[in-house]
mmCIF file of C-alpha atoms in Angstrom:
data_model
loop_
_atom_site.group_PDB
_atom_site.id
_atom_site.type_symbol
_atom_site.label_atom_id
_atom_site.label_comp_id
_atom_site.label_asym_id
_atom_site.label_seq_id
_atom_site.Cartn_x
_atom_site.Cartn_y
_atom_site.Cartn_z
ATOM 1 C CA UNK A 1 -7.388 23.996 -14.662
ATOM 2 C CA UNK A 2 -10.293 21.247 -13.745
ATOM 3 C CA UNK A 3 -10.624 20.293 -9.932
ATOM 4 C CA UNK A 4 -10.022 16.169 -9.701
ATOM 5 C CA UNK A 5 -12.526 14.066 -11.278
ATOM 6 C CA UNK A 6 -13.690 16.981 -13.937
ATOM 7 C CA UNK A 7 -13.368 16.600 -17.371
ATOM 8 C CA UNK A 8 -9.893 17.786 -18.233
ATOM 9 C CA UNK A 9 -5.940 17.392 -16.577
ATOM 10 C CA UNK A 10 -6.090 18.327 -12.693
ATOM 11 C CA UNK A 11 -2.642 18.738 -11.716
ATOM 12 C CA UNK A 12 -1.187 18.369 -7.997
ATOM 13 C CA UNK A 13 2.186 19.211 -7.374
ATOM 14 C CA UNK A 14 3.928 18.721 -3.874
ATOM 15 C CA UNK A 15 7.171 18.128 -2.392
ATOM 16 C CA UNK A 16 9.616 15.160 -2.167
ATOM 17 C CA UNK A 17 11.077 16.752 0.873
ATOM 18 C CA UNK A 18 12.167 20.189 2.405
ATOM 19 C CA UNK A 19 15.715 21.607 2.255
ATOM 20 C CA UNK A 20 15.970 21.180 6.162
ATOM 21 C CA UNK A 21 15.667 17.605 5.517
ATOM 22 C CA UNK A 22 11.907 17.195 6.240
ATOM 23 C CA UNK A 23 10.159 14.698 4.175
ATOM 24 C CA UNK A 24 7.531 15.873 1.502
ATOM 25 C CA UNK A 25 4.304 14.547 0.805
ATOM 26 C CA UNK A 26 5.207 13.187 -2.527
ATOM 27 C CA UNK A 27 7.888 11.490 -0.841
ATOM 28 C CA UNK A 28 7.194 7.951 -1.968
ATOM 29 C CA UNK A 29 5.473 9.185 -5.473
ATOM 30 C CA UNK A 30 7.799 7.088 -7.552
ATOM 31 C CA UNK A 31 6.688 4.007 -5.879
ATOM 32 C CA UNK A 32 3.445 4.162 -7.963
ATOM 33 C CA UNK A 33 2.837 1.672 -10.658
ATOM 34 C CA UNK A 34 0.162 1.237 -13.125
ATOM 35 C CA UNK A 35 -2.654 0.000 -11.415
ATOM 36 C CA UNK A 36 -2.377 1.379 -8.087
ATOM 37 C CA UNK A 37 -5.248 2.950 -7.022
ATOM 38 C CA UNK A 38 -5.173 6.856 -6.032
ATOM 39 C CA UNK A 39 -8.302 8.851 -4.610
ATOM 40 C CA UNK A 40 -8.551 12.599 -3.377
ATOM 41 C CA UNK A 41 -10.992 14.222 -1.221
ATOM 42 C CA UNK A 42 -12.485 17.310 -2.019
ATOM 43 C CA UNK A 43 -13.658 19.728 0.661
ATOM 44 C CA UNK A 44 -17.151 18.612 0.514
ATOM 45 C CA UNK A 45 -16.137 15.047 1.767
ATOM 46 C CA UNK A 46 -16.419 13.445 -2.000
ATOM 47 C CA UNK A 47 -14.040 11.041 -3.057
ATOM 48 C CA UNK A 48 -12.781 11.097 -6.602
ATOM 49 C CA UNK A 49 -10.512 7.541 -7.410
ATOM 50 C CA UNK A 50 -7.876 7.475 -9.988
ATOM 51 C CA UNK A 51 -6.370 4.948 -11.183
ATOM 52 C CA UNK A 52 -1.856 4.920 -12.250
ATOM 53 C CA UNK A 53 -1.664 4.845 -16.266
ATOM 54 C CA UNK A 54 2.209 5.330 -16.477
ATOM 55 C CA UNK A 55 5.112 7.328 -15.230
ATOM 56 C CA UNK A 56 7.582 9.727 -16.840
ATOM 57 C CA UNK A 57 10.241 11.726 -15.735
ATOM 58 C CA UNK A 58 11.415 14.844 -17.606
ATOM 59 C CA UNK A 59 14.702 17.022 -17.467
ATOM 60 C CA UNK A 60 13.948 20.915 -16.916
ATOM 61 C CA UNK A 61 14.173 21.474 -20.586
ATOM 62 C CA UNK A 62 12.083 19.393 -21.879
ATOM 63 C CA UNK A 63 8.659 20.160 -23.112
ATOM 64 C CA UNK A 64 5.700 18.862 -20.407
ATOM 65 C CA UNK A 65 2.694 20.707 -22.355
ATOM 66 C CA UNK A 66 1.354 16.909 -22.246
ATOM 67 C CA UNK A 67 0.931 16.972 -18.420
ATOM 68 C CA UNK A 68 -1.852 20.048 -18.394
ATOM 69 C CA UNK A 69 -3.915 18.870 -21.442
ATOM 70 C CA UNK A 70 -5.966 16.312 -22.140
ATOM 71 C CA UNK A 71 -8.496 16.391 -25.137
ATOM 72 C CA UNK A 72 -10.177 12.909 -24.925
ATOM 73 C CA UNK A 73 -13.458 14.497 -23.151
ATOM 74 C CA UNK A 74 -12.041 12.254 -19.687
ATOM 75 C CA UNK A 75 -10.757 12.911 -16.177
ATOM 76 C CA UNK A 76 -7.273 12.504 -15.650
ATOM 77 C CA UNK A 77 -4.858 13.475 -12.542
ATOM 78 C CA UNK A 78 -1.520 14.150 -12.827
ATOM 79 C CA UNK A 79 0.853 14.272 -9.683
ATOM 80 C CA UNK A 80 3.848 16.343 -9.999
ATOM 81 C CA UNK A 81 7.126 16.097 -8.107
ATOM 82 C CA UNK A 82 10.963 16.366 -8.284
ATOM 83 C CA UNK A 83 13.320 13.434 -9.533
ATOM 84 C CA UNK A 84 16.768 13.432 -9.420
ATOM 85 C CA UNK A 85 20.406 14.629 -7.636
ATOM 86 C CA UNK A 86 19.869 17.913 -5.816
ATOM 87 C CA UNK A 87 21.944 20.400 -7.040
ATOM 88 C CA UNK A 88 23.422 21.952 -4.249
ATOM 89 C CA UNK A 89 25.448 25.260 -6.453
ATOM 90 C CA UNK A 90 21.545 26.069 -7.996
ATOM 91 C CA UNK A 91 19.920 24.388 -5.025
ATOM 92 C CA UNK A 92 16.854 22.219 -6.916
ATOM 93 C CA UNK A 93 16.407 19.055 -8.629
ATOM 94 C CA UNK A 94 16.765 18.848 -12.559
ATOM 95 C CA UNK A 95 14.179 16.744 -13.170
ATOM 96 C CA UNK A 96 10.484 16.291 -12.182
ATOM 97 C CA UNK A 97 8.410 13.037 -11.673
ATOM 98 C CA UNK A 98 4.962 12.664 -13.149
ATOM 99 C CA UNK A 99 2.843 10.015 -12.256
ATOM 100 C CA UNK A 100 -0.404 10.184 -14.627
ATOM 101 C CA UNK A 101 -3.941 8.729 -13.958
ATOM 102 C CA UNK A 102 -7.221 8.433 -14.859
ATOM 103 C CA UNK A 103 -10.622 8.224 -13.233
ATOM 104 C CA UNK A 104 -11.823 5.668 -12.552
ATOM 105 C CA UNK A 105 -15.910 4.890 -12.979
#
């Protein structure tokens, strides 16, 4: 898929914590409204800023085509984590967080 800031749907994933209790980097993703401001660094130094359009959380079954496609010729970045009880029997969370954005010019 596009890198941040190209034409397209970047996606980053990461974790809301670790099994051994650690905390994840998308630890506090679901405390990001519309309007808050995102940016990303690339490893040239650049910084790309995004800006929060909306969040959704889906179950595992549900179709999520919509967060790796966009086809309105902008930048978008969409932030991926899990949402929900853990599930200790098939040890995961049933649902994931998505927090989309777009760039911002």
């Amino acid at each position: 898929g596009p890198k941040p800031g190209e034409e397209g749907s970047a996606v980053i994933d990461g974790h809301i914590n670790w099994w051994y209790g650690a905390k994840g980097v998308f630890e506090h993703l679901n405390a990001l409204k519309p309007g808050d401001l995102i940016s990303v660094q690339d490893d040239q130094g650049a910084t790309t800023t995004f800006i929060v359009r909306r969040s959704r959380i889906y179950s595992q079954k549900e179709d999520a085509t919509d967060v790796f496609r966009s086809n309105d010729g902008k930048a978008h970045l969409n932030l991926i984590t899990c949402d929900g009880v853990w599930d200790k029997i098939l040890k995961m969370y049933k649902k994931r967080l998505v927090v989309f954005t777009d760039k911002v010019d």
